[in-house]
């Protein structure tokens, strides 16, 4: 049996500054197991959170252009920073393309919090973005929740190095989390797609502090559900067919490093290719 049309077989493009988007990709694979996927890690330009917003917007646009050129039928901006910086621009460029972004889960956090004190861990670009600040004000006004914003410089770099549970990463996390706990937060939003990969380290810090009550909020599952809804309403869900779904990956840095990350973080071994993406141009590397 084959799929009904080339559109249905077309891949979904998922991108991030590096490995973080894999925390969303795993939910997409779980909920949409028949979809062909392309993952692009813009590791040559990571971390986005330390770049000016317009640079992140330019990178996002160039990457979207590449993924659309690969035939993508939908795009997932699996990065809070790129969503804040570029989702409006992407929607304007691709008005007919199903497009899903991610943003810190403030609404679910406000609903989960018992005392209305919520910490948001994210990159500095995300926390300074107009889109995020608007969301914070709306949710805060509607729920009465108070959001304590905490940038986490260096954390994405640690995760990119594969140091999800090293001593240095733990010390860094303690530096960010313990003052927030002292201020009384009972809910912590993981507002960067890299951070679910340090969830175990965060949980052990919370346990050591005797704070088993603290709720962690990650929106990967909700993003995959939104993607499924959008594909269904655009009539472009790929049906179960005789051909197994494929996963291809691209990186703007080392293919070996991305392969290692896929294997250690998701237990997957996709075909990984290196490429360069200049502003308006994607150039596959010669090897
Ligand atoms: N994973 C990203 C996010 O969700 C970006 C991290 C970065 O490159 O700084 O914000």
Tab-separated table of C-alpha atoms and ligand atoms in Angstrom:
chain	number	residue	atom	x	y	z
A	1	UNK	CA	0.000	0.000	0.000
A	2	UNK	CA	1.314	3.516	-0.779
A	3	UNK	CA	0.288	6.949	0.490
A	4	UNK	CA	-2.450	8.810	-1.333
A	5	UNK	CA	-0.526	11.871	-2.563
A	6	UNK	CA	2.943	13.413	-2.661
A	7	UNK	CA	1.691	16.218	-0.379
A	8	UNK	CA	0.831	13.727	2.339
A	9	UNK	CA	4.259	12.096	1.961
A	10	UNK	CA	6.027	15.456	2.152
A	11	UNK	CA	8.087	15.927	5.322
A	12	UNK	CA	7.435	18.164	8.301
A	13	UNK	CA	10.396	20.485	8.894
A	14	UNK	CA	11.433	20.955	12.521
A	15	UNK	CA	14.242	23.309	13.537
A	16	UNK	CA	16.103	24.711	16.521
A	17	UNK	CA	19.460	26.309	17.249
A	18	UNK	CA	20.782	22.849	18.149
A	19	UNK	CA	19.603	19.738	19.981
A	20	UNK	CA	16.809	21.422	21.980
A	21	UNK	CA	14.148	20.869	19.326
A	22	UNK	CA	14.601	17.134	19.810
A	23	UNK	CA	12.597	17.501	23.028
A	24	UNK	CA	9.688	18.517	20.758
A	25	UNK	CA	10.574	16.058	17.986
A	26	UNK	CA	10.145	13.105	20.365
A	27	UNK	CA	6.524	14.156	21.024
A	28	UNK	CA	5.879	14.648	17.297
A	29	UNK	CA	7.180	11.148	16.592
A	30	UNK	CA	5.072	9.689	19.391
A	31	UNK	CA	1.860	11.404	18.261
A	32	UNK	CA	2.400	11.343	14.497
A	33	UNK	CA	4.393	8.151	13.898
A	34	UNK	CA	3.600	7.979	10.168
A	35	UNK	CA	4.931	11.414	9.285
A	36	UNK	CA	8.217	11.901	7.432
A	37	UNK	CA	10.381	14.364	9.352
A	38	UNK	CA	13.355	16.606	8.697
A	39	UNK	CA	15.219	17.984	11.719
A	40	UNK	CA	17.569	20.928	11.278
A	41	UNK	CA	20.004	21.943	14.025
A	42	UNK	CA	21.503	25.385	13.389
A	43	UNK	CA	24.381	24.512	15.706
A	44	UNK	CA	26.845	26.647	13.778
A	45	UNK	CA	24.895	29.648	15.116
A	46	UNK	CA	23.970	28.375	18.611
A	47	UNK	CA	23.136	29.612	21.109
A	48	UNK	CA	20.377	31.820	19.704
A	49	UNK	CA	19.682	33.134	23.188
A	50	UNK	CA	22.916	35.117	23.162
A	51	UNK	CA	22.317	36.692	19.721
A	52	UNK	CA	20.467	39.918	18.863
A	53	UNK	CA	16.820	39.232	17.994
A	54	UNK	CA	17.236	40.320	14.347
A	55	UNK	CA	20.037	37.764	13.813
A	56	UNK	CA	17.784	34.977	15.138
A	57	UNK	CA	15.008	36.222	12.837
A	58	UNK	CA	17.342	36.152	9.805
A	59	UNK	CA	18.566	32.641	10.646
A	60	UNK	CA	14.990	31.412	11.105
A	61	UNK	CA	13.914	32.793	7.764
A	62	UNK	CA	16.885	31.295	5.908
A	63	UNK	CA	16.273	27.908	7.558
A	64	UNK	CA	12.555	28.000	6.763
A	65	UNK	CA	13.477	28.755	3.163
A	66	UNK	CA	15.753	25.703	3.095
A	67	UNK	CA	13.128	23.417	4.657
A	68	UNK	CA	10.422	24.631	2.276
A	69	UNK	CA	12.911	23.998	-0.542
A	70	UNK	CA	13.148	20.402	0.729
A	71	UNK	CA	9.403	20.128	0.164
A	72	UNK	CA	8.233	20.602	3.766
A	73	UNK	CA	4.413	20.592	4.050
A	74	UNK	CA	4.552	22.142	7.541
A	75	UNK	CA	7.110	23.785	9.804
A	76	UNK	CA	7.679	23.515	13.535
A	77	UNK	CA	9.799	26.263	15.069
A	78	UNK	CA	10.968	24.029	17.921
A	79	UNK	CA	12.670	26.910	19.684
A	80	UNK	CA	11.163	29.513	22.019
A	81	UNK	CA	13.831	32.068	21.089
A	82	UNK	CA	13.240	31.725	17.329
A	83	UNK	CA	9.465	31.822	17.904
A	84	UNK	CA	9.710	35.112	19.798
A	85	UNK	CA	12.079	36.556	17.185
A	86	UNK	CA	10.595	35.257	13.946
A	87	UNK	CA	7.159	33.615	14.020
A	88	UNK	CA	5.393	36.753	12.734
A	89	UNK	CA	7.889	37.088	9.913
A	90	UNK	CA	7.572	33.411	9.014
A	91	UNK	CA	3.780	33.599	8.964
A	92	UNK	CA	3.990	36.631	6.664
A	93	UNK	CA	6.391	34.819	4.299
A	94	UNK	CA	4.471	31.527	4.270
A	95	UNK	CA	0.806	32.461	4.766
A	96	UNK	CA	-0.452	29.107	3.462
A	97	UNK	CA	1.977	26.824	5.244
A	98	UNK	CA	0.914	25.127	8.498
A	99	UNK	CA	3.330	26.672	10.994
A	100	UNK	CA	3.668	25.891	14.706
A	101	UNK	CA	5.870	27.791	17.160
A	102	UNK	CA	6.628	27.154	20.807
A	103	UNK	CA	6.296	29.532	23.701
A	104	UNK	CA	6.842	29.142	27.418
A	105	UNK	CA	3.839	27.422	29.004
A	106	UNK	CA	2.627	30.306	31.163
A	107	UNK	CA	-1.048	29.369	30.989
A	108	UNK	CA	-0.607	25.752	32.099
A	109	UNK	CA	1.825	26.995	34.762
A	110	UNK	CA	-0.696	29.503	36.140
A	111	UNK	CA	-3.281	26.715	36.227
A	112	UNK	CA	-0.889	24.296	37.970
A	113	UNK	CA	0.423	26.741	40.572
A	114	UNK	CA	-1.205	26.620	44.001
A	115	UNK	CA	0.301	29.843	45.343
A	116	UNK	CA	0.494	31.872	42.087
A	117	UNK	CA	4.314	32.122	42.245
A	118	UNK	CA	5.753	30.833	38.965
A	119	UNK	CA	9.363	30.836	37.732
A	120	UNK	CA	10.091	30.987	34.012
A	121	UNK	CA	13.487	29.667	32.889
A	122	UNK	CA	14.297	30.753	29.328
A	123	UNK	CA	16.917	32.491	27.215
A	124	UNK	CA	17.453	36.230	27.607
A	125	UNK	CA	16.150	36.861	24.066
A	126	UNK	CA	12.912	35.008	24.845
A	127	UNK	CA	12.403	36.851	28.144
A	128	UNK	CA	13.015	40.265	26.562
A	129	UNK	CA	10.794	39.592	23.515
A	130	UNK	CA	7.668	41.724	23.050
A	131	UNK	CA	5.637	38.609	22.200
A	132	UNK	CA	6.617	36.926	25.460
A	133	UNK	CA	6.047	40.023	27.612
A	134	UNK	CA	2.577	40.442	26.139
A	135	UNK	CA	1.760	36.822	26.953
A	136	UNK	CA	3.088	37.283	30.496
A	137	UNK	CA	0.907	40.351	31.059
A	138	UNK	CA	-2.192	38.663	29.618
A	139	UNK	CA	-1.811	35.487	31.692
A	140	UNK	CA	-0.848	37.435	34.779
A	141	UNK	CA	-3.890	39.717	34.496
A	142	UNK	CA	-6.252	36.831	33.827
A	143	UNK	CA	-4.955	34.470	36.521
A	144	UNK	CA	-3.309	36.716	39.113
A	145	UNK	CA	-0.135	34.604	38.834
A	146	UNK	CA	3.200	36.312	39.414
A	147	UNK	CA	5.963	35.304	36.991
A	148	UNK	CA	9.604	35.466	38.073
A	149	UNK	CA	11.750	35.549	34.933
A	150	UNK	CA	15.143	33.860	34.999
A	151	UNK	CA	17.579	33.866	32.067
A	152	UNK	CA	19.980	30.914	32.111
A	153	UNK	CA	23.170	31.971	30.290
A	154	UNK	CA	25.481	29.020	29.665
A	155	UNK	CA	22.870	26.291	30.139
A	156	UNK	CA	22.216	25.711	26.429
A	157	UNK	CA	25.980	25.422	25.853
A	158	UNK	CA	26.228	22.734	28.560
A	159	UNK	CA	23.390	20.755	26.971
A	160	UNK	CA	24.950	21.128	23.502
A	161	UNK	CA	28.150	19.668	25.001
A	162	UNK	CA	26.131	16.653	26.157
A	163	UNK	CA	26.610	17.674	29.807
A	164	UNK	CA	23.017	17.205	30.916
A	165	UNK	CA	23.901	15.819	34.330
A	166	UNK	CA	27.507	16.854	34.920
A	167	UNK	CA	28.654	18.518	38.153
A	168	UNK	CA	29.200	21.842	36.360
A	169	UNK	CA	25.664	21.807	34.927
A	170	UNK	CA	24.229	20.989	38.349
A	171	UNK	CA	26.086	23.889	39.970
A	172	UNK	CA	24.816	26.208	37.236
A	173	UNK	CA	21.235	24.974	37.706
A	174	UNK	CA	21.447	25.373	41.480
A	175	UNK	CA	22.574	28.977	40.940
A	176	UNK	CA	19.436	29.651	38.899
A	177	UNK	CA	16.918	27.573	40.847
A	178	UNK	CA	17.718	27.950	44.545
A	179	UNK	CA	17.052	31.735	44.729
A	180	UNK	CA	13.709	31.155	42.963
A	181	UNK	CA	12.766	28.466	45.459
A	182	UNK	CA	13.725	30.835	48.288
A	183	UNK	CA	11.257	33.342	46.824
A	184	UNK	CA	8.524	30.723	47.153
A	185	UNK	CA	7.836	29.522	43.592
A	186	UNK	CA	5.890	26.257	43.412
A	187	UNK	CA	5.920	25.936	39.597
A	188	UNK	CA	8.798	26.203	37.122
A	189	UNK	CA	8.312	26.685	33.380
A	190	UNK	CA	10.956	25.088	31.149
A	191	UNK	CA	10.814	27.932	28.606
A	192	UNK	CA	13.553	26.715	26.292
A	193	UNK	CA	13.337	23.472	24.337
A	194	UNK	CA	16.817	22.482	25.507
A	195	UNK	CA	15.801	22.431	29.177
A	196	UNK	CA	13.691	19.228	29.234
A	197	UNK	CA	17.021	17.451	28.729
A	198	UNK	CA	18.156	18.640	32.191
A	199	UNK	CA	14.837	17.751	33.805
A	200	UNK	CA	16.408	14.883	35.778
A	201	UNK	CA	19.091	17.229	37.161
A	202	UNK	CA	16.441	19.808	38.075
A	203	UNK	CA	14.353	17.138	39.804
A	204	UNK	CA	17.305	15.969	41.852
A	205	UNK	CA	18.046	19.573	42.940
A	206	UNK	CA	14.395	19.976	43.943
A	207	UNK	CA	14.471	16.671	45.828
A	208	UNK	CA	17.651	17.682	47.689
A	209	UNK	CA	15.959	20.964	48.643
A	210	UNK	CA	12.963	18.985	49.955
A	211	UNK	CA	10.743	20.552	47.277
A	212	UNK	CA	8.964	17.520	45.799
A	213	UNK	CA	5.899	19.741	45.470
A	214	UNK	CA	7.361	21.901	42.668
A	215	UNK	CA	5.683	21.310	39.289
A	216	UNK	CA	7.747	21.499	36.073
A	217	UNK	CA	5.994	22.672	32.896
A	218	UNK	CA	7.144	21.542	29.427
A	219	UNK	CA	5.009	22.210	26.341
A	220	UNK	CA	6.501	19.640	23.898
A	221	UNK	CA	3.416	17.444	24.096
A	222	UNK	CA	1.017	20.376	23.517
A	223	UNK	CA	3.064	21.544	20.512
A	224	UNK	CA	2.808	18.098	18.903
A	225	UNK	CA	-0.968	18.085	19.546
A	226	UNK	CA	-1.307	21.511	17.924
A	227	UNK	CA	0.677	20.258	14.904
A	228	UNK	CA	-1.594	17.205	14.594
A	229	UNK	CA	-4.691	19.455	14.711
A	230	UNK	CA	-3.264	21.757	12.057
A	231	UNK	CA	-2.324	18.896	9.716
A	232	UNK	CA	-5.779	17.385	10.142
A	233	UNK	CA	-7.558	20.664	9.409
A	234	UNK	CA	-5.388	21.162	6.312
A	235	UNK	CA	-6.148	17.583	5.218
A	236	UNK	CA	-2.442	16.739	5.013
A	237	UNK	CA	-1.976	14.022	7.652
A	238	UNK	CA	0.040	11.129	6.223
A	239	UNK	CA	-1.918	7.904	6.565
A	240	UNK	CA	-0.359	4.672	7.770
A	241	UNK	CA	1.170	3.133	4.671
A	242	UNK	CA	3.477	0.323	3.638
A	243	UNK	CA	6.445	2.723	3.639
A	244	UNK	CA	7.901	3.422	7.075
A	245	UNK	CA	8.224	7.089	8.026
A	246	UNK	CA	11.670	8.605	7.527
A	247	UNK	CA	13.744	10.971	9.678
A	248	UNK	CA	16.496	13.028	8.048
A	249	UNK	CA	18.672	15.479	9.921
A	250	UNK	CA	20.813	18.449	8.924
A	251	UNK	CA	23.250	20.511	10.927
A	252	UNK	CA	25.210	23.690	10.275
A	253	UNK	CA	28.054	22.291	12.420
A	254	UNK	CA	29.394	18.769	13.027
A	255	UNK	CA	27.342	15.839	11.719
A	256	UNK	CA	29.183	13.475	14.053
A	257	UNK	CA	28.174	15.568	17.066
A	258	UNK	CA	24.518	15.709	15.983
A	259	UNK	CA	24.470	11.924	15.365
A	260	UNK	CA	25.872	11.391	18.868
A	261	UNK	CA	23.201	13.693	20.329
A	262	UNK	CA	20.388	11.855	18.507
A	263	UNK	CA	21.687	8.593	19.839
A	264	UNK	CA	22.188	9.707	23.453
A	265	UNK	CA	19.104	11.935	23.810
A	266	UNK	CA	16.538	10.015	21.743
A	267	UNK	CA	18.116	6.626	21.015
A	268	UNK	CA	17.799	7.308	17.261
A	269	UNK	CA	20.244	6.921	14.378
A	270	UNK	CA	19.016	9.158	11.538
A	271	UNK	CA	20.968	10.047	8.393
A	272	UNK	CA	22.709	13.329	9.307
A	273	UNK	CA	24.066	15.751	6.725
A	274	UNK	CA	26.159	18.857	7.228
A	275	UNK	CA	25.274	22.013	5.347
A	276	UNK	CA	25.881	25.728	5.368
A	277	UNK	CA	22.958	28.098	5.322
A	278	UNK	CA	23.863	31.612	4.317
A	279	UNK	CA	21.237	34.324	4.493
A	280	UNK	CA	19.256	33.283	1.436
A	281	UNK	CA	21.082	30.218	0.379
A	282	UNK	CA	21.627	26.647	1.541
A	283	UNK	CA	24.822	24.957	0.390
A	284	UNK	CA	25.254	21.231	1.074
A	285	UNK	CA	28.851	20.547	2.137
A	286	UNK	CA	30.951	18.620	-0.343
A	287	UNK	CA	31.231	15.459	1.812
B	1	LIG	N1	16.183	25.817	22.256
B	1	LIG	C1	16.052	27.200	22.170
B	1	LIG	C2	14.846	27.771	22.847
B	1	LIG	O1	13.862	27.088	22.986
B	1	LIG	C3	17.206	28.110	21.914
B	1	LIG	C4	18.350	28.039	22.818
B	1	LIG	C5	19.501	28.868	22.345
B	1	LIG	O2	20.025	28.587	21.266
B	1	LIG	O3	19.895	29.789	23.082
B	1	LIG	O4	14.831	28.922	23.232
